[in-house]
GROMACS .gro file of C-alpha atoms in nm:
model
  451
    1MET     CA    1   4.926  -1.115 -12.287
    2THR     CA    2   4.903  -1.513 -12.454
    3THR     CA    3   4.618  -1.735 -12.427
    4VAL     CA    4   4.637  -2.109 -12.525
    5SER     CA    5   4.313  -2.251 -12.546
    6ALA     CA    6   4.177  -2.589 -12.415
    7SER     CA    7   4.115  -2.743 -12.770
    8ARG     CA    8   4.483  -2.660 -12.886
    9GLY     CA    9   4.621  -2.854 -12.612
   10LEU     CA   10   5.001  -2.799 -12.458
   11SER     CA   11   5.278  -2.679 -12.686
   12PRO     CA   12   5.643  -2.755 -12.674
   13LYS     CA   13   5.719  -2.523 -12.425
   14GLN     CA   14   5.416  -2.592 -12.178
   15ARG     CA   15   5.460  -2.994 -12.228
   16LYS     CA   16   5.822  -2.936 -12.124
   17THR     CA   17   5.691  -2.686 -11.827
   18VAL     CA   18   5.418  -2.981 -11.683
   19ALA     CA   19   5.690  -3.234 -11.735
   20GLY     CA   20   6.021  -3.021 -11.556
   21GLY     CA   21   5.731  -2.899 -11.241
   22ALA     CA   22   5.621  -3.300 -11.234
   23ILE     CA   23   5.985  -3.444 -11.222
   24GLY     CA   24   6.051  -3.222 -10.903
   25THR     CA   25   5.748  -3.340 -10.715
   26LEU     CA   26   5.813  -3.659 -10.774
   27ILE     CA   27   6.164  -3.626 -10.576
   28GLU     CA   28   5.997  -3.376 -10.289
   29TYR     CA   29   5.802  -3.688 -10.221
   30TYR     CA   30   6.005  -3.937 -10.284
   31ASP     CA   31   6.233  -3.780 -10.020
   32TYR     CA   32   5.962  -3.720  -9.790
   33TYR     CA   33   5.771  -4.048  -9.833
   34LEU     CA   34   6.100  -4.263  -9.830
   35TYR     CA   35   6.225  -4.078  -9.503
   36GLY     CA   36   5.856  -4.130  -9.361
   37LEU     CA   37   5.884  -4.514  -9.448
   38ALA     CA   38   6.200  -4.515  -9.278
   39ALA     CA   39   6.124  -4.319  -9.002
   40ALA     CA   40   5.842  -4.579  -8.926
   41ALA     CA   41   6.042  -4.915  -8.952
   42VAL     CA   42   6.444  -4.826  -8.977
   43PHE     CA   43   6.553  -4.496  -8.801
   44PRO     CA   44   6.444  -4.601  -8.423
   45ALA     CA   45   6.686  -4.904  -8.467
   46VAL     CA   46   6.945  -4.774  -8.701
   47PHE     CA   47   6.966  -4.423  -8.514
   48PHE     CA   48   6.759  -4.474  -8.191
   49SER     CA   49   6.872  -4.844  -8.064
   50SER     CA   50   6.950  -4.764  -7.728
   51ASN     CA   51   6.603  -4.595  -7.587
   52ASP     CA   52   6.271  -4.838  -7.461
   53PRO     CA   53   6.082  -4.911  -7.846
   54LEU     CA   54   5.806  -4.676  -7.777
   55ILE     CA   55   6.101  -4.348  -7.709
   56ALA     CA   56   6.233  -4.451  -8.004
   57GLN     CA   57   5.963  -4.433  -8.243
   58LEU     CA   58   5.876  -4.080  -8.111
   59ALA     CA   59   6.201  -3.962  -8.104
   60SER     CA   60   6.241  -4.096  -8.488
   61PHE     CA   61   5.895  -3.891  -8.601
   62ALA     CA   62   6.032  -3.627  -8.394
   63THR     CA   63   6.286  -3.635  -8.665
   64PHE     CA   64   6.095  -3.674  -8.923
   65ALA     CA   65   5.871  -3.323  -8.805
   66VAL     CA   66   6.167  -3.126  -8.779
   67GLY     CA   67   6.183  -3.100  -9.120
   68PHE     CA   68   5.897  -3.000  -9.139
   69PHE     CA   69   5.986  -2.702  -8.949
   70LEU     CA   70   6.192  -2.540  -9.184
   71ARG     CA   71   5.997  -2.579  -9.492
   72PRO     CA   72   5.776  -2.262  -9.418
   73LEU     CA   73   6.126  -2.090  -9.380
   74GLY     CA   74   6.255  -2.231  -9.708
   75GLY     CA   75   5.905  -2.164  -9.918
   76ILE     CA   76   5.897  -1.767  -9.793
   77ILE     CA   77   6.268  -1.764  -9.899
   78TRP     CA   78   6.296  -1.940 -10.234
   79GLY     CA   79   5.935  -1.831 -10.273
   80ILE     CA   80   6.026  -1.453 -10.309
   81VAL     CA   81   6.329  -1.577 -10.570
   82GLY     CA   82   6.053  -1.738 -10.741
   83ASP     CA   83   5.841  -1.413 -10.772
   84ARG     CA   84   6.166  -1.168 -10.856
   85VAL     CA   85   6.400  -1.356 -11.020
   86GLY     CA   86   6.182  -1.682 -11.183
   87ARG     CA   87   6.065  -1.986 -11.080
   88LYS     CA   88   6.272  -2.212 -11.301
   89VAL     CA   89   6.622  -2.063 -11.057
   90VAL     CA   90   6.432  -2.176 -10.736
   91LEU     CA   91   6.306  -2.513 -10.916
   92MET     CA   92   6.694  -2.595 -11.069
   93SER     CA   93   6.805  -2.510 -10.649
   94THR     CA   94   6.563  -2.652 -10.491
   95VAL     CA   95   6.577  -3.002 -10.677
   96VAL     CA   96   6.966  -3.001 -10.633
   97GLY     CA   97   6.941  -2.937 -10.292
   98MET     CA   98   6.661  -3.239 -10.171
   99GLY     CA   99   6.880  -3.429 -10.380
  100LEU     CA  100   7.196  -3.377 -10.197
  101ALA     CA  101   7.036  -3.348  -9.829
  102THR     CA  102   6.866  -3.716  -9.894
  103THR     CA  103   7.250  -3.899 -10.047
  104ALA     CA  104   7.343  -3.810  -9.722
  105ILE     CA  105   7.107  -3.916  -9.482
  106GLY     CA  106   7.175  -4.278  -9.626
  107LEU     CA  107   7.522  -4.267  -9.578
  108ILE     CA  108   7.511  -4.140  -9.229
  109PRO     CA  109   7.626  -4.484  -8.977
  110SER     CA  110   7.440  -4.593  -8.707
  111ASP     CA  111   7.457  -4.452  -8.365
  112GLN     CA  112   7.631  -4.767  -8.266
  113THR     CA  113   7.957  -4.694  -8.549
  114ILE     CA  114   7.926  -4.269  -8.381
  115GLY     CA  115   7.709  -4.229  -8.112
  116ILE     CA  116   7.521  -3.960  -8.052
  117ALA     CA  117   7.662  -3.786  -8.383
  118ALA     CA  118   7.436  -3.992  -8.567
  119PRO     CA  119   7.129  -3.925  -8.492
  120LEU     CA  120   7.269  -3.545  -8.481
  121LEU     CA  121   7.322  -3.585  -8.834
  122LEU     CA  122   7.052  -3.728  -8.912
  123LEU     CA  123   6.877  -3.371  -8.783
  124PHE     CA  124   7.136  -3.169  -8.931
  125PHE     CA  125   7.071  -3.335  -9.307
  126ARG     CA  126   6.671  -3.375  -9.221
  127MET     CA  127   6.641  -2.988  -9.171
  128LEU     CA  128   6.841  -2.893  -9.519
  129GLN     CA  129   6.576  -3.146  -9.668
  130GLY     CA  130   6.343  -2.962  -9.491
  131PHE     CA  131   6.460  -2.641  -9.657
  132PHE     CA  132   6.464  -2.759  -9.997
  133VAL     CA  133   6.137  -2.896 -10.017
  134GLY     CA  134   5.977  -2.573  -9.924
  135GLY     CA  135   6.022  -2.397 -10.253
  136GLU     CA  136   5.948  -2.717 -10.398
  137MET     CA  137   5.573  -2.721 -10.468
  138GLY     CA  138   5.528  -2.308 -10.491
  139GLY     CA  139   5.747  -2.302 -10.772
  140ALA     CA  140   5.654  -2.585 -10.967
  141ALA     CA  141   5.275  -2.528 -10.937
  142THR     CA  142   5.264  -2.166 -11.056
  143MET     CA  143   5.477  -2.239 -11.312
  144VAL     CA  144   5.241  -2.563 -11.379
  145VAL     CA  145   4.925  -2.410 -11.366
  146GLU     CA  146   5.011  -2.072 -11.529
  147ALA     CA  147   5.148  -2.223 -11.831
  148ALA     CA  148   4.860  -2.507 -11.865
  149PRO     CA  149   4.538  -2.413 -12.130
  150THR     CA  150   4.255  -2.244 -12.041
  151GLY     CA  151   3.969  -2.441 -11.886
  152LYS     CA  152   4.230  -2.790 -11.777
  153ARG     CA  153   4.429  -2.562 -11.485
  154GLY     CA  154   4.310  -2.814 -11.222
  155LEU     CA  155   4.437  -3.099 -11.500
  156TYR     CA  156   4.755  -2.984 -11.561
  157GLY     CA  157   4.801  -2.891 -11.197
  158ALA     CA  158   4.714  -3.263 -11.077
  159PHE     CA  159   4.991  -3.351 -11.286
  160LEU     CA  160   5.191  -3.273 -11.044
  161ILE     CA  161   5.061  -3.560 -10.760
  162THR     CA  162   5.070  -3.783 -11.060
  163GLY     CA  163   5.501  -3.723 -11.015
  164ALA     CA  164   5.410  -3.807 -10.653
  165GLY     CA  165   5.216  -4.118 -10.743
  166ILE     CA  166   5.508  -4.160 -10.880
  167ALA     CA  167   5.718  -4.114 -10.601
  168ASN     CA  168   5.524  -4.404 -10.390
  169VAL     CA  169   5.582  -4.676 -10.645
  170ALA     CA  170   5.970  -4.562 -10.634
  171SER     CA  171   6.014  -4.511 -10.283
  172GLY     CA  172   5.788  -4.846 -10.130
  173GLY     CA  173   5.912  -5.034 -10.418
  174LEU     CA  174   6.281  -5.020 -10.365
  175MET     CA  175   6.198  -5.086 -10.021
  176ALA     CA  176   6.009  -5.390  -9.964
  177LEU     CA  177   6.228  -5.529 -10.216
  178LEU     CA  178   6.507  -5.486 -10.017
  179GLY     CA  179   6.279  -5.555  -9.754
  180LEU     CA  180   6.313  -5.933  -9.830
  181THR     CA  181   6.654  -5.923  -9.780
  182PRO     CA  182   6.764  -6.055  -9.432
  183GLU     CA  183   6.668  -5.822  -9.107
  184SER     CA  184   7.020  -5.758  -9.052
  185TRP     CA  185   7.185  -5.665  -9.355
  186PHE     CA  186   6.848  -5.446  -9.440
  187LEU     CA  187   6.911  -5.250  -9.167
  188GLN     CA  188   7.289  -5.194  -9.195
  189TRP     CA  189   7.312  -5.168  -9.578
  190GLY     CA  190   6.968  -5.224  -9.775
  191TRP     CA  191   6.766  -4.943  -9.614
  192ARG     CA  192   7.023  -4.658  -9.765
  193ILE     CA  193   7.052  -4.747 -10.114
  194PRO     CA  194   6.693  -4.609 -10.221
  195PHE     CA  195   6.867  -4.224 -10.029
  196VAL     CA  196   7.110  -4.236 -10.275
  197PHE     CA  197   6.951  -4.329 -10.566
  198SER     CA  198   6.825  -3.991 -10.457
  199ILE     CA  199   7.091  -3.825 -10.653
  200VAL     CA  200   7.073  -4.017 -10.960
  201LEU     CA  201   6.639  -3.848 -10.922
  202ALA     CA  202   6.802  -3.470 -10.920
  203ILE     CA  203   7.087  -3.494 -11.166
  204ALA     CA  204   6.736  -3.652 -11.442
  205ALA     CA  205   6.516  -3.343 -11.296
  206VAL     CA  206   6.790  -3.095 -11.389
  207ILE     CA  207   6.830  -3.230 -11.754
  208LEU     CA  208   6.501  -3.213 -11.768
  209ARG     CA  209   6.449  -2.843 -11.617
  210ARG     CA  210   6.739  -2.690 -11.763
  211HIS     CA  211   6.510  -2.560 -12.082
  212LEU     CA  212   6.251  -2.430 -11.847
  213GLU     CA  213   6.123  -2.033 -11.937
  214ASP     CA  214   5.925  -1.834 -11.758
  215SER     CA  215   5.534  -1.770 -11.832
  216ASP     CA  216   5.457  -1.463 -12.026
  217GLU     CA  217   5.193  -1.367 -11.794
  218PHE     CA  218   5.496  -1.393 -11.512
  219ILE     CA  219   5.717  -1.160 -11.813
  220GLU     CA  220   5.436  -0.911 -11.841
  221THR     CA  221   5.395  -0.868 -11.508
  222GLN     CA  222   5.731  -0.791 -11.354
  223ALA     CA  223   5.750  -0.579 -11.680
  224LEU     CA  224   5.445  -0.361 -11.576
  225GLN     CA  225   5.526  -0.335 -11.183
  226ILE     CA  226   5.867  -0.178 -11.299
  227ALA     CA  227   5.671   0.042 -11.570
  228ALA     CA  228   5.421   0.102 -11.327
  229ALA     CA  229   5.597   0.120 -11.020
  230GLY     CA  230   5.966   0.164 -11.128
  231LYS     CA  231   6.024  -0.126 -10.927
  232LYS     CA  232   5.921  -0.498 -10.855
  233ALA     CA  233   5.664  -0.512 -10.634
  234ASN     CA  234   5.774  -0.697 -10.277
  235PRO     CA  235   5.625  -1.096 -10.281
  236LEU     CA  236   5.601  -1.103  -9.933
  237VAL     CA  237   5.388  -0.776  -9.926
  238GLU     CA  238   5.204  -0.860 -10.197
  239ALA     CA  239   5.128  -1.194 -10.058
  240PHE     CA  240   4.935  -1.055  -9.777
  241ARG     CA  241   4.747  -0.804  -9.975
  242HIS     CA  242   4.457  -1.039  -9.890
  243PRO     CA  243   4.533  -1.157  -9.546
  244LYS     CA  244   4.231  -1.372  -9.535
  245ASN     CA  245   4.358  -1.563  -9.845
  246ALA     CA  246   4.698  -1.645  -9.701
  247ILE     CA  247   4.538  -1.781  -9.361
  248MET     CA  248   4.298  -1.983  -9.517
  249GLY     CA  249   4.559  -2.155  -9.756
  250ILE     CA  250   4.677  -2.242  -9.473
  251LEU     CA  251   4.378  -2.354  -9.282
  252ILE     CA  252   4.303  -2.531  -9.580
  253GLY     CA  253   4.611  -2.728  -9.652
  254LEU     CA  254   4.545  -2.927  -9.327
  255PRO     CA  255   4.370  -3.182  -9.397
  256GLN     CA  256   4.557  -3.298  -9.737
  257SER     CA  257   4.896  -3.257  -9.559
  258ILE     CA  258   4.802  -3.553  -9.292
  259ALA     CA  259   4.636  -3.741  -9.515
  260GLY     CA  260   4.927  -3.947  -9.602
  261TYR     CA  261   5.160  -3.932  -9.310
  262VAL     CA  262   4.793  -4.060  -9.117
  263VAL     CA  263   4.759  -4.342  -9.333
  264LEU     CA  264   5.107  -4.470  -9.502
  265THR     CA  265   5.334  -4.338  -9.241
  266PHE     CA  266   5.184  -4.373  -8.896
  267GLY     CA  267   4.969  -4.635  -9.024
  268LEU     CA  268   5.253  -4.843  -9.141
  269ALA     CA  269   5.449  -4.788  -8.752
  270TYR     CA  270   5.104  -4.885  -8.617
  271MET     CA  271   5.039  -5.236  -8.856
  272LEU     CA  272   5.438  -5.329  -8.755
  273SER     CA  273   5.350  -5.299  -8.387
  274ASP     CA  274   5.230  -5.599  -8.519
  275GLU     CA  275   5.521  -5.884  -8.508
  276ASN     CA  276   5.313  -6.129  -8.721
  277ILE     CA  277   5.333  -5.832  -9.003
  278PRO     CA  278   5.611  -5.871  -9.226
  279VAL     CA  279   5.741  -5.459  -9.287
  280TRP     CA  280   5.751  -5.548  -9.656
  281VAL     CA  281   5.397  -5.572  -9.661
  282GLY     CA  282   5.310  -5.183  -9.561
  283PHE     CA  283   5.629  -5.091  -9.811
  284ALA     CA  284   5.448  -5.265 -10.124
  285GLY     CA  285   5.067  -5.163  -9.990
  286THR     CA  286   5.294  -4.772 -10.017
  287MET     CA  287   5.386  -4.835 -10.378
  288MET     CA  288   5.049  -4.982 -10.484
  289VAL     CA  289   4.909  -4.716 -10.388
  290GLY     CA  290   5.139  -4.500 -10.602
  291LEU     CA  291   5.012  -4.744 -10.867
  292LEU     CA  292   4.688  -4.643 -10.812
  293GLN     CA  293   4.767  -4.265 -10.764
  294ILE     CA  294   4.913  -4.180 -11.058
  295VAL     CA  295   4.596  -4.226 -11.281
  296VAL     CA  296   4.352  -4.110 -11.029
  297ALA     CA  297   4.550  -3.787 -10.952
  298PRO     CA  298   4.424  -3.674 -11.307
  299LEU     CA  299   4.117  -3.767 -11.293
  300TRP     CA  300   3.996  -3.568 -10.991
  301GLY     CA  301   4.158  -3.246 -11.161
  302ALA     CA  302   3.958  -3.299 -11.486
  303ILE     CA  303   3.668  -3.337 -11.236
  304SER     CA  304   3.761  -2.990 -11.059
  305ASP     CA  305   3.784  -2.844 -11.386
  306ARG     CA  306   3.393  -2.919 -11.465
  307ILE     CA  307   3.268  -2.895 -11.120
  308GLY     CA  308   3.515  -2.687 -10.969
  309ARG     CA  309   3.825  -2.700 -10.728
  310ARG     CA  310   3.615  -2.624 -10.426
  311THR     CA  311   3.372  -2.877 -10.483
  312VAL     CA  312   3.605  -3.151 -10.508
  313TYR     CA  313   3.876  -3.051 -10.219
  314ILE     CA  314   3.582  -3.085  -9.961
  315ILE     CA  315   3.447  -3.418 -10.078
  316GLY     CA  316   3.822  -3.556 -10.021
  317CYS     CA  317   3.792  -3.385  -9.674
  318LEU     CA  318   3.479  -3.567  -9.556
  319GLY     CA  319   3.586  -3.858  -9.774
  320PHE     CA  320   3.906  -3.875  -9.585
  321ALA     CA  321   3.766  -3.843  -9.227
  322ALA     CA  322   3.490  -4.100  -9.301
  323MET     CA  323   3.803  -4.378  -9.438
  324VAL     CA  324   4.000  -4.325  -9.131
  325TYR     CA  325   3.813  -4.619  -8.890
  326PRO     CA  326   3.772  -4.841  -9.147
  327THR     CA  327   4.100  -4.797  -9.233
  328PHE     CA  328   4.266  -4.884  -8.896
  329ALA     CA  329   4.041  -5.154  -8.877
  330LEU     CA  330   4.156  -5.358  -9.171
  331PHE     CA  331   4.527  -5.314  -9.004
  332ASP     CA  332   4.432  -5.446  -8.722
  333THR     CA  333   4.316  -5.758  -8.879
  334GLY     CA  334   4.686  -5.854  -8.999
  335ASN     CA  335   4.536  -5.977  -9.326
  336MET     CA  336   4.798  -5.838  -9.583
  337TRP     CA  337   4.559  -5.809  -9.801
  338LEU     CA  338   4.285  -5.632  -9.573
  339ILE     CA  339   4.581  -5.401  -9.480
  340TRP     CA  340   4.645  -5.312  -9.904
  341LEU     CA  341   4.262  -5.264  -9.903
  342GLY     CA  342   4.314  -4.996  -9.607
  343GLN     CA  343   4.548  -4.801  -9.761
  344ILE     CA  344   4.410  -4.786 -10.046
  345LEU     CA  345   4.097  -4.694  -9.952
  346GLY     CA  346   4.248  -4.449  -9.664
  347PHE     CA  347   4.427  -4.265  -9.885
  348VAL     CA  348   4.369  -4.327 -10.276
  349VAL     CA  349   4.024  -4.210 -10.319
  350PHE     CA  350   3.979  -3.922 -10.072
  351GLY     CA  351   4.318  -3.795  -9.991
  352VAL     CA  352   4.411  -3.788 -10.365
  353ALA     CA  353   4.106  -3.544 -10.485
  354MET     CA  354   4.241  -3.299 -10.184
  355GLN     CA  355   4.654  -3.317 -10.328
  356ALA     CA  356   4.526  -3.307 -10.672
  357THR     CA  357   4.354  -3.041 -10.599
  358LEU     CA  358   4.548  -2.819 -10.402
  359SER     CA  359   4.794  -2.690 -10.538
  360THR     CA  360   4.541  -2.584 -10.849
  361MET     CA  361   4.354  -2.394 -10.620
  362LEU     CA  362   4.611  -2.202 -10.412
  363VAL     CA  363   4.757  -2.083 -10.695
  364GLU     CA  364   4.383  -1.947 -10.790
  365MET     CA  365   4.405  -1.762 -10.484
  366PHE     CA  366   4.700  -1.529 -10.535
  367ASP     CA  367   4.805  -1.215 -10.807
  368PRO     CA  368   5.089  -1.330 -11.038
  369GLU     CA  369   5.351  -1.109 -10.833
  370ALA     CA  370   5.292  -1.311 -10.516
  371ARG     CA  371   5.182  -1.629 -10.645
  372THR     CA  372   5.522  -1.866 -10.525
  373THR     CA  373   5.543  -1.665 -10.231
  374GLY     CA  374   5.152  -1.699 -10.167
  375VAL     CA  375   5.163  -2.097 -10.264
  376ASN     CA  376   5.444  -2.160 -10.059
  377ILE     CA  377   5.296  -2.014  -9.730
  378GLY     CA  378   5.004  -2.143  -9.777
  379TYR     CA  379   5.145  -2.487  -9.846
  380GLN     CA  380   5.449  -2.514  -9.666
  381MET     CA  381   5.274  -2.398  -9.264
  382SER     CA  382   4.957  -2.611  -9.333
  383ASN     CA  383   5.245  -2.940  -9.406
  384THR     CA  384   5.422  -2.832  -9.138
  385LEU     CA  385   5.125  -2.785  -8.874
  386GLY     CA  386   4.984  -3.098  -9.028
  387GLY     CA  387   5.153  -3.328  -9.208
  388GLY     CA  388   5.483  -3.295  -9.007
  389LEU     CA  389   5.365  -3.306  -8.631
  390ALA     CA  390   5.093  -3.591  -8.802
  391PRO     CA  391   5.312  -3.915  -8.706
  392LEU     CA  392   5.454  -3.819  -8.380
  393ILE     CA  393   5.077  -3.714  -8.251
  394CYS     CA  394   4.936  -3.992  -8.338
  395THR     CA  395   5.183  -4.236  -8.218
  396ALA     CA  396   5.100  -4.036  -7.839
  397LEU     CA  397   4.739  -4.066  -7.867
  398VAL     CA  398   4.759  -4.434  -7.942
  399ALA     CA  399   4.992  -4.444  -7.666
  400ALA     CA  400   4.701  -4.260  -7.413
  401ALA     CA  401   4.464  -4.489  -7.517
  402GLY     CA  402   4.627  -4.795  -7.465
  403GLY     CA  403   4.695  -4.886  -7.834
  404ALA     CA  404   4.356  -4.786  -7.959
  405PHE     CA  405   4.354  -4.615  -8.235
  406TRP     CA  406   3.976  -4.437  -8.169
  407PRO     CA  407   4.168  -4.091  -8.074
  408VAL     CA  408   4.268  -4.104  -8.440
  409VAL     CA  409   3.966  -4.072  -8.572
  410ILE     CA  410   3.874  -3.774  -8.399
  411TYR     CA  411   4.213  -3.621  -8.446
  412ALA     CA  412   4.152  -3.693  -8.841
  413ALA     CA  413   3.794  -3.558  -8.848
  414VAL     CA  414   3.850  -3.208  -8.647
  415ILE     CA  415   4.141  -3.126  -8.893
  416ALA     CA  416   3.894  -3.242  -9.201
  417VAL     CA  417   3.619  -3.020  -9.069
  418ILE     CA  418   3.860  -2.714  -9.000
  419GLY     CA  419   3.939  -2.736  -9.383
  420VAL     CA  420   3.597  -2.715  -9.501
  421ILE     CA  421   3.545  -2.429  -9.342
  422ALA     CA  422   3.853  -2.297  -9.495
  423THR     CA  423   3.769  -2.396  -9.814
  424LEU     CA  424   3.423  -2.268  -9.809
  425MET     CA  425   3.559  -1.860  -9.692
  426ALA     CA  426   3.872  -1.858  -9.927
  427SER     CA  427   3.819  -1.654 -10.246
  428ILE     CA  428   3.879  -1.882 -10.530
  429ARG     CA  429   3.909  -1.736 -10.899
  430PRO     CA  430   3.860  -2.022 -11.124
  431ASP     CA  431   4.139  -1.981 -11.420
  432VAL     CA  432   4.242  -1.675 -11.288
  433GLU     CA  433   4.523  -1.572 -11.488
  434GLY     CA  434   4.565  -1.268 -11.301
  435ALA     CA  435   4.371  -1.067 -11.552
  436GLY     CA  436   4.220  -0.824 -11.320
  437ARG     CA  437   4.520  -0.756 -11.140
  438LEU     CA  438   4.793  -0.684 -11.562
  439HIS     CA  439   4.482  -0.450 -11.607
  440GLU     CA  440   4.527  -0.242 -11.309
  441LEU     CA  441   4.897  -0.238 -11.357
  442ALA     CA  442   4.856  -0.145 -11.677
  443ALA     CA  443   4.630   0.127 -11.590
  444THR     CA  444   4.920   0.258 -11.345
  445ALA     CA  445   5.174   0.214 -11.597
  446THR     CA  446   4.963   0.438 -11.897
  447LEU     CA  447   4.832   0.701 -11.623
  448LYS     CA  448   5.240   0.728 -11.530
  449THR     CA  449   5.364   0.777 -11.898
  450VAL     CA  450   5.086   0.995 -11.987
  451ARG     CA  451   5.162   1.290 -11.652
   0.00000   0.00000   0.00000
């Protein structure tokens, strides 16, 4: 098996792999952040206009949540394809599917034009979006981390979250710019432009990913599987060879999954309950968060290579929980600069620490023949149970508390504690190359040959 030392850096093949993985993450987060922003500020008026404002907001966030319910199914199906056929097949298929689904959302007429068909179409394309997104992170994370030099896998895995930062800049920036236009035009046409733009990103991703190659480790593992057992292993069965890690992967991801959706998605709806705050303020803050995320994510990834993924992730969990109260207190001031400070404090410092570490940590928890499936199970299930429901849960909690945000603080703290406990319990193997598993397969294949 070919190993690249940290000192030699990346080969041209590895650079293409990292870039191809990062652009897919960019599109994944662009589509999901964009939908979250629109669900908070646009969809209640466009697709649920006949309802009471609170009901419309809850209905809008419900469609946001439904998209997450298809992610585990997509994660399992695309994970199996990735572990049996190859990561490239998955990465090409999911990016096209995501781009088409997001573009279609931008073309749906309002409920005042086609009635109940409008929210139903929104729901359908949101579910398709979730299905394709379900396979993206597992394939991208596995490919990038396997390709990275030993000793720098945290750094290169974090480049996926740099792609997410660019997505924040693109989605938040476009929505902020269009939010400066007259409200009637923005609600009728303006919000649609960033959604339709997704197809341009998808085409760019296909061009960039067309030359991707599976890692030497993946190819060697598949060859040894066939030599040892006469067939490829079942990735879903292999992912649960270590059932504790499969379960811990889900629990570990919960705080990471809610951070952005509590602060940036629900936070936008929360601040806009003050009618004196223009919608573009929240969008602009999201763009600033993305700009900082581009730089902060690799820093946390590099730190995780020095002090360990587990340590960085726990710092992120506890820091995020501690920042929720001051974040929403800053939102309550109604001051534009303090709102932006709240968005940065609430997400960039500690939320990004979790995001930058999680994908590499999940890859290091599973053997090569089940990595894509294992990462997808942990990442997508945690996002469904955590991030997908977070805006809906927070909206209901604040409504039940008469507009006070203290229940959100408790909710975030509970999720963070769960993440810390799961991180401490998980079996994480730093810079794992699956060597132990490869040696096991090689020994089995040799024994079979001798016999």
